[in-house]
Amino acid sequence: MKRLTLAALLAATPAVAQDLVTRDRVGLPDAPNVMTFRLTPYDLYSADAATAEHFAGLFTEFIRARPDWRIETQLQTGDIGPEQARLLQQSQAGRGPDCAMVDSSQLALFRDMGVLQPMNMVFSQDEVADLFPYVREAVTNEAGDVLAWWWFTDLRVLYRDTSVVPEAPATWEEAQAAARAAADAGREGLLFNAGRWEGTAFDWLANFWAQGGRLVDDAGAPVFGAGENRAAFLAAIAYYRDLVESGAAPARVTSITNYDAFNAAAAAGSAAMFVGGNWQYGQLRETLPEAQFANWAVSELPGPTADQRATGTGGWAIAALSEDPAKRALCGEMAKEIYAGPGNAYQGLLPTSAALYDEYDAYDGPEFDLFAEALRNGVARPGAAIYPEISNQIQILLGDVLSGSAEPEAALDAAFEAAKAAHARQ
Amino acid sequence: MTARGPAPADGRPWPWLVPAVLVLAAFYAVPVADVLRLAFSDATLVRPPERWTTAALSALLADPALPAVLRTTILFTAVNVIALQVFGLLIALTLVRGEARGLRGMTAFRTLVLAAWVVPGIANGLIWQMLFDEAPYGTLNSLLGLAGFGPVAWLSDPEMALVSAVIANLWQGTAFSMIVFYAARKGIDPVLYEVAALDGASPWRTFRSVTLPLLRTAVAVNTVLVTVQTLNTFDSILALTGGGPGRATEVLALFTFNTVFYNLDLAGGSVLALMLFVVAMAMAVLVHGWLGRAR
C-alpha cells in the first residue's frame, strides 16, 4: 500500500517530479529505503547543463520505477588518486557509501582489499561474456562473481589538423618529422601532457607498452627499471625528449596538466597535433566551427615502428560496497540501466560490451571504427597498489628530463629506486 | 573610588580553565598524538597499524628526494615570509596615510586587497594557472608581447615555476599581513607622530624611530603566523603546478600529501606532518623567546 502511495505521489505533479533530483538526492525525501552513491562530477552533476539535464531525466525514470528507494548522492572531485584512496579507506572502516564509481585503474586494489560486493543478481552470464576480455577479467573473480560493472572505457589517440599534417604518422620518427615541419610553419607541432598529473604518465605509457614493456611483475612489484623493460623505458623517454629538444613539441608541455589545453589550442588554431582522449572528438565537434572541425582527424598513437602500437585504456566502473543484497541489486541496475547503455550513448563514451555498439546509433560515426581498431592494442594500467607511486615517479621523471634538469638514465634510476622503496613499505 | 573585589577565578583558576583545556585537547592535542602514534607504526592508507617501528622515519631520512623538497620549502617559505611582511606593511601604511589625508577610495582599496584573501587556495592556483598559461594565447605572455617582452616560461621552467608559485601565494596572502599591520598601526598613539612632526623628523626617520619599533610585536606575531601558513601551503601549488615540473615546486606539505595519497604511506606522511609541526613550533618558541627578551 505504501509503495502504491509513493508511486502515485511520484507520478502526481510535475513539481514533485522536478524535486526527484536534487544536489544530494534522487527520489522522494521520505522514501523508506536509502542507498548512498558516490559519483564523479561528469554526468548527473556535470558542469554541462545539457548533460546534467539528460542524466536527471534518466535518473528520474529509474527512480519512478522504484518509488520506495531514495539515492543519496555524494560527489567526488576530479582529483582521482586522493578521492579513490579516501573511498577505499572509508569502505574498509565501514563508513563508505553503499555504491560508488571506482576508477578502472583502482579496481584490482579494491578487489584485493575485499570491499567489492557481488552484483550477480543483475548481470547475466551472456552480458558478462560480451564484455571486452580485459574488462571481464577486471570485474570478475575466480568464482565468476561480478564485483563491479566497468561501464565505459576510453583510449588515447593522436589528433591532427589535416590541413597541416595530411597523413597520419605511424611511427615516432614520422610524428617528429611532421611536428617539426608544422613548427617550422609557425604552429605548435605536437602537444602532450607532461606536467605533474596522472594524464602525463598514462598517455606516455603507451610508448612504453608498445615495445612490450611491463611496469610490474605478476606479484605487483616494480620491474620497469631493469632488463628489457629498462631499454623500452629509456627509448620511450628519448622519443619525448627528442620531440622537445628538436622543437617539434614546445617546452611548455611540462606545464600542461589537463586535456582541455588541447581543445583550447585546437580552437585557437595554434596546434598541429596532440595526444588526447577519444572523448575529445565529441568536444571538438561541439566547440569548433564546422569548417575548422572538418580539418581534424584521429589516428592511432605512433609507435617505435608501424607494427608496434599501444594505447592506454581507462574508464570508470560502478561497484557495490554494501553487503545488503537489495542495495547491491539497485547499484547494479543503476549501472546497467542508466550508465552502460543510454548514458554512454548520450556522452559518446565507449561501451565495454560489443553488443552496445550495434544497439545505439550514436556509435555509427567513422571515428568509432578507428577507436574500435585502436582498442585492439589497448593496455590497462596495472591493478597494483604501487601503480599510483609509479605514475608519480614517471611524472617527476618526465618533468625533470624534458625541462633539462636530469638525464634519462639517472632519472630512471631514481624513479625505479623510489618505486621499489615505496613497494617495500607497502 | 573603590578597589576591585575578588574575581571568580581568583585563587581557584582550574575550574574556569578546564573547559578550554578540554576543548584544546580534543581538537588539537588528540590529533597530534594520533599523528605521533601513526608516525611510529607501519600504517598505510589501506592497512591499519600492526606494530611499532621506526621504519617510516628511517625510510624518510634515506629518501633522496627529501633534501630537494626541503630546499624548495625553505626557499619558498623564506621568500614568501619576507615579501608578505614587506608588501603587507606597505599596503597597511598606505591605507593609514590615505585615510589620514581623507583620500577617497581607501575602503574600496582595502576591500580589493581582502578579496584575494577569501579566494580558496585551489581557486587561487587555477586563476594563476590561466594567467601564466604559456600557450601563444596565454594572458600574461600576450600582455608582455604587446609591450615587446617575453614570452616567459612561467610554469615549464623549473626555476621560474617556483617564482610563479611565490607570486600566486603573495597575491593571496598579502591581505592577512596587511590586516595585522593595519590594526597594529592604528593602535599607535597619534600624539607620537605629532611630536615627531614638531621635532621636524623626516617620514623615514618617523617610520624608523616610531612606527617600526612599535610594530615589533605585530611583526613577530605575523612572522609566526605567515610562516606556519606558508609551510602548510599545498592546495594552490597543487592546482598551479602539481609540484612540477619534476619536483621543482614540491614543498613539504605537498610532499606529505603525495606520500599519503599516491604512495598510500600513512606512517611516512605522519612523519612528514610531525616534521612540519616541529618546524612550526620551533618558529613559535623562537619568536616567543625573542619577544620575551625584547620586553
XYZ file of C-alpha atoms in Angstrom:
721
model
C 0.000 0.000 0.000
C 2.795 2.363 0.972
C 4.601 1.556 -2.269
C 1.442 2.359 -4.232
C 1.082 5.650 -2.407
C 4.686 6.577 -3.155
C 4.306 5.587 -6.787
C 1.184 7.733 -7.076
C 2.989 10.622 -5.423
C 5.913 10.296 -7.813
C 3.611 10.480 -10.805
C 1.339 13.127 -9.332
C 2.654 16.513 -10.344
C 5.495 17.953 -12.408
C 6.624 19.863 -9.340
C 7.183 16.623 -7.460
C 8.983 15.157 -10.456
C 11.349 18.112 -10.549
C 12.211 17.553 -6.905
C 13.189 13.942 -7.598
C 16.721 15.010 -8.487
C 18.480 17.480 -6.214
C 22.135 18.236 -5.481
C 22.321 15.399 -2.961
C 19.386 13.116 -3.646
C 17.475 11.161 -6.265
C 13.969 10.096 -5.251
C 11.467 11.272 -2.701
C 12.985 12.667 0.508
C 10.866 10.367 2.683
C 11.334 7.149 0.696
C 11.859 4.314 3.207
C 14.896 2.667 1.569
C 18.145 4.562 1.149
C 21.238 3.806 -0.904
C 24.225 6.128 -0.799
C 26.041 6.583 -4.114
C 29.370 8.355 -4.641
C 29.737 9.549 -8.204
C 32.024 11.657 -10.365
C 31.026 15.154 -11.488
C 30.782 14.306 -15.174
C 27.168 13.186 -15.639
C 24.291 13.855 -13.222
C 26.131 16.829 -11.774
C 28.043 17.764 -14.892
C 29.018 21.393 -15.388
C 27.497 21.000 -18.858
C 23.813 21.809 -18.354
C 22.587 19.607 -21.224
C 24.453 16.557 -19.895
C 23.204 17.139 -16.351
C 19.640 17.548 -17.635
C 19.831 14.371 -19.707
C 21.087 12.327 -16.773
C 18.493 13.890 -14.479
C 15.896 12.517 -16.910
C 17.470 9.054 -16.842
C 17.635 9.038 -13.052
C 14.047 10.297 -12.779
C 12.812 7.462 -14.978
C 14.903 4.994 -12.970
C 13.598 6.104 -9.588
C 9.977 6.341 -10.764
C 10.131 2.577 -11.262
C 11.441 2.212 -7.702
C 9.333 4.625 -5.652
C 10.334 3.206 -2.278
C 14.018 3.998 -2.871
C 15.988 7.143 -2.326
C 19.545 7.512 -3.655
C 21.632 9.861 -1.565
C 24.350 11.177 -3.833
C 27.869 12.110 -2.744
C 30.048 13.956 -5.220
C 33.738 13.128 -5.590
C 36.125 15.639 -7.099
C 38.248 15.096 -10.190
C 41.358 14.547 -8.063
C 41.167 10.815 -8.647
C 44.079 9.467 -6.575
C 43.185 11.025 -3.236
C 39.451 10.546 -3.803
C 39.824 6.844 -4.511
C 42.222 6.369 -1.604
C 39.710 8.046 0.697
C 36.890 5.892 -0.689
C 38.863 2.712 -0.078
C 39.828 3.743 3.423
C 36.234 4.635 4.315
C 34.937 1.369 2.847
C 37.416 -0.657 4.856
C 36.336 1.163 8.002
C 32.658 0.516 7.198
C 31.969 4.200 6.610
C 31.926 4.145 2.818
C 28.942 4.627 0.526
C 26.742 1.679 -0.495
C 27.625 2.107 -4.143
C 30.386 4.082 -5.820
C 32.202 4.868 -9.023
C 35.660 3.306 -8.961
C 38.395 4.293 -11.392
C 39.285 1.304 -13.562
C 42.943 1.507 -12.542
C 41.929 1.074 -8.886
C 39.608 -1.895 -9.378
C 42.212 -4.536 -8.580
C 43.227 -2.752 -5.387
C 39.602 -2.512 -4.244
C 39.107 -6.177 -5.136
C 42.233 -7.277 -3.265
C 41.125 -5.338 -0.204
C 37.855 -7.274 -0.218
C 35.481 -4.311 -0.246
C 33.665 -5.085 -3.534
C 30.384 -6.962 -3.140
C 28.944 -9.210 -5.895
C 26.147 -7.953 -8.118
C 25.469 -11.328 -9.785
C 21.712 -10.919 -9.465
C 21.738 -8.124 -12.063
C 24.089 -9.292 -14.806
C 23.525 -12.444 -16.861
C 26.328 -14.744 -17.978
C 25.755 -13.623 -21.573
C 26.193 -9.985 -20.596
C 29.414 -10.790 -18.765
C 30.653 -12.843 -21.714
C 30.029 -9.886 -24.041
C 32.461 -7.652 -22.130
C 35.868 -6.953 -23.702
C 38.316 -9.545 -22.305
C 40.430 -7.099 -20.293
C 37.260 -5.642 -18.803
C 35.767 -9.038 -17.948
C 38.984 -10.047 -16.238
C 38.987 -6.895 -14.146
C 35.387 -7.048 -12.911
C 35.067 -10.761 -12.094
C 36.812 -13.010 -9.602
C 37.817 -16.651 -9.916
C 34.381 -17.781 -8.740
C 32.787 -15.798 -11.556
C 31.229 -13.176 -9.272
C 30.555 -9.799 -10.876
C 32.310 -7.465 -8.444
C 31.840 -4.252 -10.435
C 30.498 -3.060 -13.742
C 33.110 -1.232 -15.858
C 30.591 0.826 -17.754
C 32.781 2.722 -20.201
C 36.314 2.580 -21.432
C 38.477 5.177 -23.139
C 41.726 5.348 -25.019
C 44.404 7.752 -26.176
C 44.702 8.714 -29.835
C 46.617 11.176 -31.992
C 44.623 14.185 -33.170
C 45.923 16.120 -36.174
C 44.945 19.109 -38.221
C 44.936 17.602 -41.717
C 45.492 20.997 -43.312
C 48.965 20.913 -41.730
C 49.584 17.179 -41.313
C 47.662 15.393 -44.094
C 48.955 11.880 -43.431
C 48.669 10.156 -40.070
C 52.153 9.485 -38.642
C 52.538 5.803 -37.861
C 55.966 5.885 -36.216
C 57.753 8.099 -33.708
C 60.095 9.230 -36.444
C 57.236 10.233 -38.721
C 55.490 12.022 -35.856
C 58.618 14.032 -35.064
C 59.185 14.929 -38.719
C 55.572 16.035 -39.191
C 55.621 18.018 -35.940
C 58.939 19.629 -36.854
C 57.545 20.697 -40.237
C 54.431 22.122 -38.559
C 56.606 24.025 -36.065
C 58.596 25.477 -38.947
C 55.278 26.645 -40.374
C 54.543 28.527 -37.148
C 52.344 26.008 -35.368
C 52.930 24.096 -32.142
C 53.934 20.757 -33.656
C 52.850 18.095 -31.181
C 51.282 18.740 -27.794
C 51.019 16.216 -24.997
C 50.622 16.123 -21.235
C 53.951 16.385 -19.421
C 53.001 18.316 -16.275
C 52.619 16.780 -12.847
C 49.418 14.745 -13.054
C 48.160 11.279 -13.857
C 47.379 12.063 -17.504
C 51.083 12.594 -18.172
C 52.111 9.121 -17.086
C 49.090 7.411 -18.584
C 49.462 8.990 -22.044
C 53.216 8.428 -22.176
C 52.975 4.796 -21.053
C 51.552 3.856 -24.473
C 55.060 4.388 -25.861
C 56.497 2.034 -23.245
C 53.787 -0.593 -23.672
C 54.132 -0.510 -27.474
C 57.570 -2.089 -27.002
C 56.196 -4.767 -24.695
C 57.365 -3.023 -21.544
C 55.975 -4.054 -18.163
C 55.688 -1.818 -15.116
C 55.198 -4.546 -12.509
C 55.630 -8.290 -12.301
C 52.879 -10.792 -11.505
C 53.348 -10.151 -7.788
C 52.836 -6.423 -8.272
C 56.487 -5.436 -7.686
C 58.042 -2.700 -9.880
C 60.184 -4.068 -12.742
C 60.196 -1.150 -15.170
C 63.793 -0.161 -14.492
C 65.509 -3.479 -15.175
C 66.331 -5.704 -18.140
C 64.360 -5.285 -21.349
C 61.869 -3.035 -19.595
C 64.665 -0.574 -18.876
C 65.628 -0.372 -22.539
C 61.999 0.143 -23.559
C 61.563 2.774 -20.868
C 64.619 4.739 -21.980
C 63.581 4.552 -25.641
C 60.154 5.956 -24.800
C 61.722 8.788 -22.773
C 64.103 9.541 -25.642
C 61.119 9.893 -28.006
C 59.540 12.621 -25.859
C 62.873 14.299 -25.118
C 63.756 14.456 -28.804
C 60.376 15.981 -29.592
C 61.066 18.832 -27.159
C 64.765 19.281 -27.938
C 64.123 19.383 -31.690
C 61.346 21.956 -31.279
C 58.756 19.520 -32.619
C 56.984 19.920 -29.280
C 57.049 23.207 -27.337
C 58.833 23.311 -23.980
C 55.537 24.325 -22.392
C 54.342 20.714 -22.447
C 55.863 20.323 -18.965
C 53.196 22.727 -17.703
C 50.223 21.002 -19.361
C 48.109 19.260 -16.729
C 44.748 18.752 -18.426
C 43.247 17.714 -21.744
C 41.280 20.951 -22.060
C 44.531 22.688 -23.016
C 44.500 20.745 -26.277
C 40.920 21.716 -27.096
C 41.886 25.340 -26.488
C 44.938 25.030 -28.758
C 42.824 23.409 -31.482
C 40.214 26.147 -31.187
C 42.907 28.827 -31.347
C 44.412 27.167 -34.414
C 47.819 27.059 -32.758
C 48.339 23.278 -32.574
C 49.026 20.885 -35.422
C 48.768 17.629 -33.444
C 48.093 16.481 -29.918
C 47.852 13.279 -27.886
C 44.349 13.271 -26.458
C 41.497 11.096 -25.296
C 38.801 9.665 -27.542
C 36.154 11.716 -25.685
C 37.726 14.886 -27.037
C 36.466 14.112 -30.523
C 32.915 14.966 -29.478
C 34.126 18.013 -27.567
C 35.950 19.329 -30.638
C 32.864 18.754 -32.786
C 30.818 20.826 -30.314
C 33.466 23.515 -29.876
C 34.963 24.183 -33.292
C 33.233 25.791 -36.261
C 32.134 23.120 -38.727
C 34.731 24.013 -41.349
C 37.545 24.012 -38.790
C 36.410 20.746 -37.253
C 36.394 19.136 -40.692
C 40.187 19.524 -40.764
C 40.694 17.444 -37.629
C 41.206 13.698 -37.790
C 42.175 10.976 -35.335
C 44.563 8.084 -35.746
C 46.293 5.511 -33.571
C 49.198 6.731 -31.472
C 52.505 6.355 -33.346
C 54.802 3.556 -32.213
C 58.534 2.889 -32.487
C 57.602 1.017 -35.667
C 54.314 0.941 -37.538
C 53.648 -2.547 -36.194
C 54.324 -1.693 -32.560
C 51.325 0.229 -31.280
C 49.644 0.583 -27.936
C 47.220 2.897 -26.218
C 46.252 3.296 -22.597
C 42.698 2.302 -21.787
C 40.888 3.654 -18.780
C 37.323 4.373 -17.816
C 35.132 4.009 -14.748
C 33.338 1.181 -13.012
C 30.383 1.160 -10.640
C 30.711 -1.137 -7.659
C 28.575 -2.153 -4.713
C 30.306 -1.662 -1.365
C 27.350 -2.646 0.805
C 26.601 -6.218 1.856
C 22.845 -5.569 1.698
C 21.519 -7.605 -1.283
C 18.825 -5.041 -2.101
C 21.388 -2.222 -2.277
C 23.777 -4.341 -4.337
C 20.976 -5.045 -6.789
C 19.970 -1.387 -7.023
C 23.604 -0.407 -7.581
C 23.954 -2.913 -10.432
C 20.646 -1.931 -12.014
C 21.693 1.712 -11.955
C 24.972 0.870 -13.694
C 23.170 -1.197 -16.304
C 20.069 0.886 -16.995
C 21.492 4.400 -16.715
C 25.208 4.401 -17.332
C 26.258 1.449 -19.511
C 23.602 1.994 -22.170
C 21.780 5.299 -22.679
C 24.222 7.327 -20.579
C 27.204 6.190 -22.644
C 25.370 6.707 -25.922
C 24.466 10.271 -24.962
C 28.029 11.178 -23.989
C 29.670 9.280 -26.832
C 31.676 7.231 -24.348
C 32.918 3.826 -25.393
C 30.852 0.919 -24.009
C 32.681 -2.145 -22.758
C 30.242 -4.569 -24.379
C 30.383 -5.240 -28.112
C 26.581 -5.512 -28.375
C 26.017 -1.925 -27.256
C 27.912 -0.539 -30.270
C 25.224 -2.058 -32.504
C 22.346 -1.108 -30.248
C 22.834 2.675 -30.368
C 23.011 4.918 -33.451
C 25.433 7.169 -31.565
C 28.228 4.749 -32.465
C 27.710 4.879 -36.227
C 30.363 7.580 -36.852
C 33.626 6.646 -38.601
C 35.642 7.719 -35.574
C 34.217 4.764 -33.651
C 35.657 2.386 -36.252
C 39.070 3.881 -35.514
C 38.517 3.703 -31.770
C 37.460 0.068 -32.047
C 40.567 -0.662 -34.129
C 42.842 1.095 -31.633
C 41.223 -0.696 -28.693
C 42.697 -3.919 -30.050
C 46.046 -2.517 -28.889
C 44.598 -1.263 -25.627
C 46.543 -1.753 -22.414
C 45.052 -1.106 -18.981
C 47.123 0.268 -16.138
C 48.287 -2.469 -13.786
C 45.937 -3.085 -10.925
C 48.718 -2.987 -8.361
C 48.775 -0.903 -5.213
C 52.140 0.518 -6.250
C 50.818 1.944 -9.551
C 49.931 5.438 -8.205
C 53.501 5.833 -6.930
C 54.985 4.550 -10.204
C 52.810 7.078 -12.018
C 54.011 9.782 -9.628
C 57.633 8.865 -10.328
C 57.059 8.883 -14.114
C 55.524 12.360 -13.866
C 58.557 13.603 -11.929
C 60.959 11.887 -14.299
C 59.379 13.325 -17.447
C 59.254 16.812 -15.957
C 62.911 16.645 -14.986
C 64.113 15.210 -18.305
C 62.018 17.426 -20.577
C 62.945 20.580 -18.681
C 66.614 19.638 -18.888
C 67.037 19.110 -15.137
C 68.058 15.452 -15.370
C 69.478 12.871 -17.722
C 67.162 9.988 -18.651
C 69.332 7.215 -17.173
C 69.804 8.952 -13.825
C 66.137 9.946 -13.685
C 65.070 6.367 -14.399
C 67.399 5.020 -11.712
C 65.946 7.461 -9.188
C 62.369 6.637 -10.169
C 62.950 2.890 -10.034
C 64.641 3.036 -6.638
C 61.860 5.241 -5.261
C 59.171 2.869 -6.556
C 60.957 -0.160 -5.120
C 61.367 1.550 -1.740
C 57.695 2.516 -1.716
C 56.688 -1.027 -2.641
C 58.802 -2.441 0.163
C 56.938 -0.237 2.635
C 53.532 -1.311 1.324
C 36.660 55.127 44.061
C 36.568 51.563 45.358
C 39.057 48.738 44.926
C 38.135 45.796 42.644
C 36.546 42.880 44.507
C 37.736 39.291 44.078
C 37.137 37.931 40.565
C 35.532 34.471 40.199
C 38.815 32.901 39.105
C 40.959 34.439 41.839
C 42.602 31.708 43.858
C 40.963 28.803 42.050
C 41.575 29.169 38.304
C 41.331 25.497 37.346
C 37.550 25.119 37.234
C 37.490 28.043 34.799
C 40.327 26.721 32.694
C 39.199 23.106 32.418
C 36.591 23.649 29.634
C 39.099 25.463 27.452
C 41.787 22.855 28.158
C 39.377 20.037 27.288
C 38.374 21.688 24.015
C 42.004 22.305 23.082
C 42.909 18.733 23.972
C 40.040 17.283 21.965
C 40.574 19.330 18.851
C 44.367 19.823 18.844
C 46.276 17.539 21.198
C 44.443 14.316 20.314
C 45.011 14.641 16.530
C 48.670 15.492 17.124
C 49.037 12.476 19.413
C 47.386 10.311 16.756
C 49.834 11.535 14.129
C 52.664 10.749 16.543
C 51.253 7.233 17.035
C 50.948 6.657 13.279
C 54.445 8.017 12.594
C 55.959 5.212 14.661
C 53.818 2.483 13.165
C 53.639 0.572 9.870
C 50.232 2.007 8.922
C 49.316 2.513 5.290
C 46.171 4.070 3.945
C 44.726 0.627 3.274
C 46.087 -1.201 6.316
C 45.748 -0.243 9.989
C 48.889 -0.113 12.158
C 50.059 -3.563 13.200
C 53.293 -2.869 15.071
C 55.538 -0.151 16.440
C 58.507 0.683 14.234
C 60.825 3.488 13.233
C 60.928 2.216 9.642
C 58.929 5.178 8.309
C 61.360 7.611 9.918
C 64.381 5.698 8.594
C 62.881 5.490 5.086
C 62.159 9.196 5.103
C 65.657 10.147 6.211
C 67.094 7.915 3.470
C 64.758 9.306 0.796
C 66.923 11.089 -1.796
C 64.006 13.354 -2.675
C 63.818 14.872 0.820
C 66.791 17.303 0.559
C 65.422 18.805 -2.661
C 61.950 19.109 -1.149
C 63.361 20.776 1.974
C 65.438 23.184 -0.113
C 62.358 24.155 -2.119
C 60.324 24.522 1.070
C 62.887 26.745 2.783
C 63.275 28.946 -0.284
C 59.531 29.189 -0.876
C 58.827 29.963 2.788
C 61.667 32.428 3.319
C 60.902 34.494 0.230
C 57.185 34.469 0.976
C 57.548 35.420 4.649
C 59.817 38.364 3.865
C 57.762 39.553 0.889
C 54.446 39.101 2.700
C 55.684 41.318 5.550
C 57.060 43.983 3.232
C 54.007 44.156 0.978
C 51.577 43.843 3.901
C 53.291 46.674 5.738
C 53.469 48.862 2.637
C 49.771 48.474 1.925
C 48.803 48.984 5.581
C 50.845 52.185 5.851
C 49.492 53.412 2.530
C 45.953 52.821 3.773
C 46.535 54.602 7.078
C 48.172 57.530 5.358
C 45.419 57.697 2.764
C 42.752 57.659 5.472
C 44.585 60.326 7.482
C 44.561 62.555 4.434
C 40.919 61.837 3.740
C 41.592 60.285 0.358
C 38.554 58.707 -1.254
C 38.562 55.069 -2.286
C 40.561 53.744 0.668
C 37.737 51.409 1.714
C 37.484 50.090 -1.832
C 41.264 49.594 -1.887
C 41.161 47.669 1.391
C 38.271 45.541 0.145
C 40.089 44.791 -3.072
C 43.145 43.512 -1.218
C 40.984 41.455 1.115
C 39.112 39.921 -1.824
C 42.183 37.906 -2.764
C 42.406 36.564 0.765
C 38.961 34.927 0.661
C 39.701 33.062 -2.570
C 40.205 29.339 -1.782
C 43.718 28.020 -2.383
C 42.644 25.692 -5.192
C 40.851 28.536 -6.972
C 43.905 30.738 -6.476
C 46.060 28.111 -8.180
C 43.639 27.734 -11.065
C 43.354 31.503 -11.577
C 47.111 31.893 -11.778
C 47.442 28.804 -13.938
C 45.253 30.531 -16.517
C 47.207 33.775 -16.217
C 50.573 32.003 -16.520
C 49.418 29.837 -19.454
C 52.359 29.624 -21.855
C 50.227 28.910 -24.925
C 50.539 31.501 -27.710
C 47.270 32.997 -26.412
C 48.241 32.937 -22.676
C 47.124 36.039 -20.760
C 50.327 37.369 -19.201
C 52.561 36.411 -22.095
C 50.171 38.085 -24.531
C 50.305 41.283 -22.464
C 54.090 41.075 -22.285
C 54.158 40.514 -26.019
C 52.182 43.721 -26.590
C 54.832 45.556 -24.582
C 57.584 43.922 -26.617
C 58.702 41.439 -23.957
C 58.572 37.714 -23.389
C 57.383 35.112 -23.696
C 58.230 33.902 -20.199
C 58.314 30.192 -19.322
C 56.205 30.809 -16.206
C 55.432 27.196 -15.365
C 57.569 24.993 -17.624
C 60.953 26.266 -16.447
C 61.789 24.730 -13.039
C 63.234 27.911 -11.539
C 60.584 30.193 -12.979
C 57.849 27.834 -11.807
C 58.920 28.408 -8.195
C 58.844 32.166 -8.760
C 55.330 31.803 -10.199
C 54.233 29.810 -7.162
C 55.608 32.555 -4.896
C 53.730 35.234 -6.864
C 50.456 33.305 -6.571
C 50.952 32.855 -2.831
C 51.855 36.517 -2.320
C 48.768 37.669 -4.185
C 46.600 35.712 -1.821
C 48.496 36.042 1.444
C 49.405 39.741 1.499
C 45.949 40.703 2.740
C 46.467 38.829 6.012
C 49.717 40.669 6.766
C 48.053 43.903 5.788
C 45.276 43.352 8.345
C 47.752 42.598 11.139
C 49.880 45.665 10.395
C 46.892 47.904 9.743
C 45.417 47.046 13.163
C 48.796 47.493 14.895
C 49.461 50.788 13.170
C 46.030 52.117 14.116
C 46.873 51.272 17.716
C 49.860 53.633 17.841
C 49.098 56.856 19.726
C 48.798 59.707 17.157
C 50.457 62.034 19.655
C 53.777 60.324 18.951
C 53.506 61.326 15.293
C 52.546 64.887 16.246
C 55.646 65.101 18.453
C 57.810 63.689 15.669
C 56.400 66.282 13.260
C 57.067 69.095 15.789
C 60.638 67.851 16.111
C 60.977 68.057 12.319
C 61.530 64.313 11.819
C 61.542 63.170 8.214
C 58.999 60.470 7.138
C 61.768 57.870 7.038
C 63.043 58.858 10.495
C 59.479 58.738 11.843
C 58.999 55.301 10.360
C 62.320 54.042 11.686
C 62.057 55.534 15.171
C 58.337 55.473 15.896
C 56.384 53.128 13.643
C 58.758 50.205 13.298
C 59.673 49.841 16.997
C 56.023 49.981 17.981
C 55.120 47.392 15.339
C 57.725 44.980 16.679
C 55.192 42.728 18.381
C 52.997 42.712 15.304
C 55.982 41.802 13.132
C 56.883 38.934 15.463
C 53.353 37.543 15.635
C 52.877 37.976 11.899
C 56.158 36.188 11.237
C 54.973 33.142 13.134
C 51.539 33.136 11.552
C 52.603 33.617 7.932
C 55.459 31.137 8.345
C 53.045 28.469 9.529
C 50.565 29.382 6.791
C 53.234 29.246 4.117
C 54.676 25.988 5.411
C 51.208 24.474 5.164
C 50.580 25.771 1.648
C 49.898 22.988 -0.779
C 46.464 23.475 -2.335
C 47.368 26.455 -4.503
C 50.598 24.754 -5.642
C 48.728 21.530 -6.311
C 46.363 23.384 -8.641
C 49.053 25.599 -10.179
C 51.847 23.137 -10.955
C 51.090 19.913 -9.095
C 54.607 20.278 -7.712
C 56.265 20.164 -11.129
C 57.978 20.321 -13.462
C 59.664 17.342 -11.838
C 59.840 18.304 -8.158
C 60.633 21.965 -8.836
C 57.708 23.297 -6.787
C 57.084 20.358 -4.473
C 57.084 21.816 -0.968
C 56.967 19.760 2.224
C 53.182 19.987 2.650
C 52.601 18.790 -0.918
C 55.222 16.066 -0.476
C 53.284 14.921 2.605
C 50.033 14.905 0.635
C 51.635 12.888 -2.178
C 53.210 10.444 0.282
C 49.850 9.661 1.832
C 47.567 9.716 -1.201
C 49.809 8.413 -4.009
C 52.135 6.215 -2.039
C 49.359 5.259 0.427
C 52.083 5.618 3.102
C 50.225 6.858 6.165
C 53.179 6.326 8.515
C 55.559 8.199 6.181
C 53.056 11.018 5.779
C 52.698 11.215 9.554
C 56.463 11.550 9.964
C 56.411 14.420 7.476
C 53.452 16.006 9.260
C 55.403 15.810 12.508
C 58.329 17.475 10.797
C 56.063 20.346 9.752
C 54.684 20.519 13.284
C 58.143 20.663 14.840
C 59.308 23.414 12.469
C 56.193 25.482 13.188
C 56.546 25.005 16.953
C 60.220 25.914 16.808
C 59.339 29.122 14.996
C 56.721 29.970 17.609
C 59.098 29.289 20.510
C 61.897 31.317 18.916
C 59.681 34.324 18.354
C 58.156 33.998 21.822
C 61.636 33.971 23.303
C 62.661 36.978 21.239
C 59.588 38.888 22.345
C 60.268 37.994 25.963
C 63.827 39.343 25.763
C 62.641 42.493 23.994
C 60.291 43.320 26.874
